PDB file of C-alpha atoms in Angstrom:
ATOM      1  CA  MET A 206      31.426   7.053 -28.543  1.00  0.00           C
ATOM      2  CA  GLU A 207      28.357   9.072 -27.593  1.00  0.00           C
ATOM      3  CA  LEU A 208      26.260   5.892 -27.507  1.00  0.00           C
ATOM      4  CA  ILE A 209      28.700   4.209 -25.106  1.00  0.00           C
ATOM      5  CA  GLN A 210      28.661   7.270 -22.832  1.00  0.00           C
ATOM      6  CA  LYS A 211      24.857   7.279 -22.845  1.00  0.00           C
ATOM      7  CA  ILE A 212      24.792   3.594 -21.858  1.00  0.00           C
ATOM      8  CA  ALA A 213      27.355   4.211 -19.100  1.00  0.00           C
ATOM      9  CA  GLU A 214      25.257   7.058 -17.690  1.00  0.00           C
ATOM     10  CA  GLN A 215      22.208   4.805 -17.460  1.00  0.00           C
ATOM     11  CA  ALA A 216      24.150   1.961 -15.832  1.00  0.00           C
ATOM     12  CA  THR A 217      24.108   3.663 -12.424  1.00  0.00           C
ATOM     13  CA  GLY A 218      20.342   4.084 -12.523  1.00  0.00           C
ATOM     14  CA  ILE A 219      19.854   0.495 -13.598  1.00  0.00           C
ATOM     15  CA  MET A 220      22.099  -0.791 -10.807  1.00  0.00           C
ATOM     16  CA  LEU A 221      20.074   1.299  -8.357  1.00  0.00           C
ATOM     17  CA  MET A 222      16.882  -0.326  -9.633  1.00  0.00           C
ATOM     18  CA  TRP A 223      18.422  -3.773  -9.166  1.00  0.00           C
ATOM     19  CA  ALA A 224      19.358  -2.810  -5.596  1.00  0.00           C
ATOM     20  CA  ILE A 225      15.802  -1.581  -4.995  1.00  0.00           C
ATOM     21  CA  MET A 226      14.475  -4.925  -6.266  1.00  0.00           C
ATOM     22  CA  ILE A 227      16.694  -6.799  -3.816  1.00  0.00           C
ATOM     23  CA  GLY A 228      15.668  -4.397  -1.041  1.00  0.00           C
ATOM     24  CA  VAL A 229      11.929  -4.902  -1.511  1.00  0.00           C
ATOM     25  CA  VAL A 230      12.357  -8.687  -1.652  1.00  0.00           C
ATOM     26  CA  ILE A 231      14.315  -8.559   1.623  1.00  0.00           C
ATOM     27  CA  ILE A 232      11.542  -6.475   3.213  1.00  0.00           C
ATOM     28  CA  ASP A 233       8.999  -9.091   2.095  1.00  0.00           C
ATOM     29  CA  PHE A 234      11.191 -11.862   3.536  1.00  0.00           C
ATOM     30  CA  TRP A 235      11.452  -9.941   6.816  1.00  0.00           C
ATOM     31  CA  THR A 236       7.680  -9.483   7.116  1.00  0.00           C
ATOM     32  CA  GLY A 237       7.211 -13.160   6.287  1.00  0.00           C
ATOM     33  CA  ILE A 238       9.491 -14.104   9.184  1.00  0.00           C
ATOM     34  CA  ASP A 239       7.627 -11.706  11.492  1.00  0.00           C
ATOM     35  CA  LYS A 240       4.329 -13.258  10.407  1.00  0.00           C
ATOM     36  CA  ALA A 241       5.605 -16.770  11.109  1.00  0.00           C
ATOM     37  CA  LYS A 242       6.925 -15.725  14.531  1.00  0.00           C
ATOM     38  CA  SER A 243       3.622 -14.098  15.495  1.00  0.00           C
ATOM     39  CA  ARG A 244       1.774 -17.285  14.514  1.00  0.00           C
ATOM     40  CA  HIS A 245       4.315 -19.438  16.365  1.00  0.00           C
ATOM     41  CA  GLU A 246       5.104 -21.252  13.135  1.00  0.00           C
ATOM     42  CA  PRO A 247       8.502 -22.849  12.656  1.00  0.00           C
ATOM     43  CA  ILE A 248      10.921 -20.869  10.512  1.00  0.00           C
ATOM     44  CA  HIS A 249      12.684 -23.034   7.956  1.00  0.00           C
ATOM     45  CA  SER A 250      15.327 -22.407   5.326  1.00  0.00           C
ATOM     46  CA  LYS A 251      12.577 -22.978   2.743  1.00  0.00           C
ATOM     47  CA  GLY A 252      11.592 -19.306   3.020  1.00  0.00           C
ATOM     48  CA  LEU A 253      15.150 -18.196   2.350  1.00  0.00           C
ATOM     49  CA  ARG A 254      15.378 -20.542  -0.644  1.00  0.00           C
ATOM     50  CA  LYS A 255      12.118 -19.102  -2.009  1.00  0.00           C
ATOM     51  CA  THR A 256      13.464 -15.579  -1.528  1.00  0.00           C
ATOM     52  CA  ILE A 257      16.712 -16.363  -3.334  1.00  0.00           C
ATOM     53  CA  THR A 258      14.751 -18.013  -6.152  1.00  0.00           C
ATOM     54  CA  LYS A 259      12.496 -14.950  -6.363  1.00  0.00           C
ATOM     55  CA  VAL A 260      15.503 -12.612  -6.593  1.00  0.00           C
ATOM     56  CA  GLY A 261      16.910 -14.765  -9.403  1.00  0.00           C
ATOM     57  CA  GLU A 262      13.628 -14.730 -11.300  1.00  0.00           C
ATOM     58  CA  TYR A 263      13.202 -10.980 -10.901  1.00  0.00           C
ATOM     59  CA  TRP A 264      16.812 -10.423 -11.930  1.00  0.00           C
ATOM     60  CA  ARG A 265      16.314 -12.406 -15.155  1.00  0.00           C
ATOM     61  CA  VAL A 266      13.273 -10.296 -16.021  1.00  0.00           C
ATOM     62  CA  LEU A 267      15.165  -7.085 -15.217  1.00  0.00           C
ATOM     63  CA  VAL A 268      18.012  -8.167 -17.508  1.00  0.00           C
ATOM     64  CA  MET A 269      15.514  -8.667 -20.343  1.00  0.00           C
ATOM     65  CA  PHE A 270      14.201  -5.141 -19.759  1.00  0.00           C
ATOM     66  CA  LEU A 271      17.800  -3.916 -19.666  1.00  0.00           C
ATOM     67  CA  PHE A 272      18.194  -5.186 -23.229  1.00  0.00           C
ATOM     68  CA  ILE A 273      15.177  -3.095 -24.217  1.00  0.00           C
ATOM     69  CA  ASP A 274      16.845  -0.081 -22.579  1.00  0.00           C
ATOM     70  CA  ILE A 275      20.093  -0.740 -24.443  1.00  0.00           C
ATOM     71  CA  ILE A 276      18.209  -0.786 -27.738  1.00  0.00           C
ATOM     72  CA  GLY A 277      16.320   2.322 -26.616  1.00  0.00           C
ATOM     73  CA  THR A 278      19.534   4.287 -26.139  1.00  0.00           C
ATOM     74  CA  MET A 279      19.852   4.312 -29.926  1.00  0.00           C
ATOM     75  CA  LEU A 280      16.752   6.499 -30.091  1.00  0.00           C
ATOM     76  CA  PRO A 281      17.254  10.233 -29.532  1.00  0.00           C
ATOM     77  CA  TRP A 282      14.238  10.611 -27.212  1.00  0.00           C
ATOM     78  CA  TYR A 283      15.077   7.592 -25.013  1.00  0.00           C
ATOM     79  CA  SER A 284      16.946   9.459 -22.275  1.00  0.00           C
ATOM     80  CA  LEU A 285      16.178   7.237 -19.255  1.00  0.00           C
ATOM     81  CA  PRO A 286      16.006   3.461 -18.733  1.00  0.00           C
ATOM     82  CA  TYR A 287      12.219   3.485 -19.066  1.00  0.00           C
ATOM     83  CA  ALA A 288      11.813  -0.286 -19.455  1.00  0.00           C
ATOM     84  CA  SER A 289      13.892  -1.039 -16.351  1.00  0.00           C
ATOM     85  CA  MET A 290      11.984   1.605 -14.418  1.00  0.00           C
ATOM     86  CA  LEU A 291       8.648   0.065 -15.429  1.00  0.00           C
ATOM     87  CA  CYS A 292       9.825  -3.433 -14.523  1.00  0.00           C
ATOM     88  CA  THR A 293      11.193  -2.291 -11.149  1.00  0.00           C
ATOM     89  CA  LEU A 294       7.942  -0.478 -10.379  1.00  0.00           C
ATOM     90  CA  SER A 295       6.011  -3.667 -11.175  1.00  0.00           C
ATOM     91  CA  ILE A 296       8.241  -5.682  -8.833  1.00  0.00           C
ATOM     92  CA  ILE A 297       7.788  -3.090  -6.083  1.00  0.00           C
ATOM     93  CA  LEU A 298       3.989  -3.280  -6.450  1.00  0.00           C
ATOM     94  CA  ILE A 299       4.055  -7.095  -6.298  1.00  0.00           C
ATOM     95  CA  GLU A 300       6.196  -7.028  -3.163  1.00  0.00           C
ATOM     96  CA  ILE A 301       4.069  -4.305  -1.532  1.00  0.00           C
ATOM     97  CA  ARG A 302       1.041  -6.557  -1.964  1.00  0.00           C
ATOM     98  CA  SER A 303       2.917  -9.460  -0.387  1.00  0.00           C
ATOM     99  CA  VAL A 304       4.088  -7.322   2.544  1.00  0.00           C
ATOM    100  CA  ILE A 305       0.532  -6.089   3.162  1.00  0.00           C
ATOM    101  CA  GLU A 306      -0.753  -9.679   3.104  1.00  0.00           C
ATOM    102  CA  ASN A 307       1.919 -10.681   5.637  1.00  0.00           C
ATOM    103  CA  LEU A 308       1.055  -7.754   7.901  1.00  0.00           C
ATOM    104  CA  LYS A 309      -2.672  -8.508   7.737  1.00  0.00           C
ATOM    105  CA  ALA A 310      -2.006 -12.135   8.614  1.00  0.00           C
ATOM    106  CA  LYS A 311       0.277 -11.104  11.461  1.00  0.00           C
ATOM    107  CA  LYS A 312      -2.271  -8.748  13.030  1.00  0.00           C
ATOM    108  CA  SER A 313      -5.283 -10.978  12.487  1.00  0.00           C
ATOM    109  CA  SER A 314      -6.770 -13.292  15.053  1.00  0.00           C
ATOM    110  CA  ALA A 315      -5.591 -16.154  12.856  1.00  0.00           C
ATOM    111  CA  SER A 316      -2.198 -15.779  14.509  1.00  0.00           C
ATOM    112  CA  GLU A 317      -3.763 -17.211  17.684  1.00  0.00           C
ATOM    113  CA  ILE A 318      -5.043 -20.388  16.030  1.00  0.00           C
ATOM    114  CA  THR A 319      -1.955 -22.464  16.825  1.00  0.00           C
ATOM    115  CA  GLU A 320      -2.248 -21.611  20.530  1.00  0.00           C
ATOM    116  CA  MET A 321      -5.954 -22.531  20.518  1.00  0.00           C
ATOM    117  CA  VAL A 322      -5.233 -25.856  18.841  1.00  0.00           C
ATOM    118  CA  LYS A 323      -2.606 -26.619  21.496  1.00  0.00           C
ATOM    119  CA  GLU A 324      -5.147 -25.835  24.227  1.00  0.00           C
ATOM    120  CA  ILE A 325      -7.846 -27.957  22.586  1.00  0.00           C
ATOM    121  CA  ILE A 326      -5.465 -30.900  22.303  1.00  0.00           C
ATOM    122  CA  SER A 327      -4.561 -30.605  25.981  1.00  0.00           C
ATOM    123  CA  ILE A 328      -8.232 -30.788  27.130  1.00  0.00           C
ATOM    124  CA  ASP A 329      -8.789 -34.135  28.809  1.00  0.00           C
ATOM    125  CA  ASN A 330     -12.305 -33.822  30.283  1.00  0.00           C
ATOM    126  CA  PRO A 331     -15.699 -32.308  29.357  1.00  0.00           C
ATOM    127  CA  GLU A 332     -15.643 -29.643  32.103  1.00  0.00           C
ATOM    128  CA  LYS A 333     -12.407 -28.168  30.748  1.00  0.00           C
ATOM    129  CA  ALA A 334     -13.867 -28.227  27.234  1.00  0.00           C
ATOM    130  CA  VAL A 335     -16.939 -26.256  28.368  1.00  0.00           C
ATOM    131  CA  SER A 336     -14.741 -23.773  30.235  1.00  0.00           C
ATOM    132  CA  PHE A 337     -12.513 -23.326  27.187  1.00  0.00           C
ATOM    133  CA  LEU A 338     -15.487 -22.682  24.901  1.00  0.00           C
ATOM    134  CA  LYS A 339     -16.944 -20.111  27.315  1.00  0.00           C
ATOM    135  CA  ASN A 340     -13.602 -18.281  27.404  1.00  0.00           C
ATOM    136  CA  LEU A 341     -13.518 -18.093  23.601  1.00  0.00           C
ATOM    137  CA  ASN A 342     -16.564 -15.845  23.566  1.00  0.00           C
ATOM    138  CA  LYS A 343     -15.021 -13.326  25.955  1.00  0.00           C
TER     139      LYS A 343
END
C-alpha cells in the first residue's frame, strides 16, 4: 500500500513535467512561426505536423523514463522522479537551443534576403541594377 501511495504522490510531478515538455515545444513552435513571418516565408501545416511529431517522440522518451521512476520508487532513497526530471531538463535545453536559433535568425539581416531577391528579380535595366547595388552599401 505504501508503494502505491508513493507512486501516486509522484504522478502529479510527472504530469507537470509532461505539461512543461508540451509548453516548451509550443514556445519553440511559436518562435518558428515568428521567424517565418519576419522572413516573409510561407507558413505551412508542415511545421505543425513536425511539432506534433516532436511531442510524440518526447512523450515516448518520457514514458520510458517514467518506468525507471516506477522501479526507483521501490528504493528507499528514491523520493522524487529523478529520471523524469532529468529527461524533462534535457528536453527543455534542446528546445531552448532551438528557440535561440529561431530568435537569432529572426533578428539577423538574413530575414531581409527574400525582399532583396524580389527587388533583384524586378530589375529590368542596368541603371536600376547599379542604383540597387549602391543602396545595399548604405
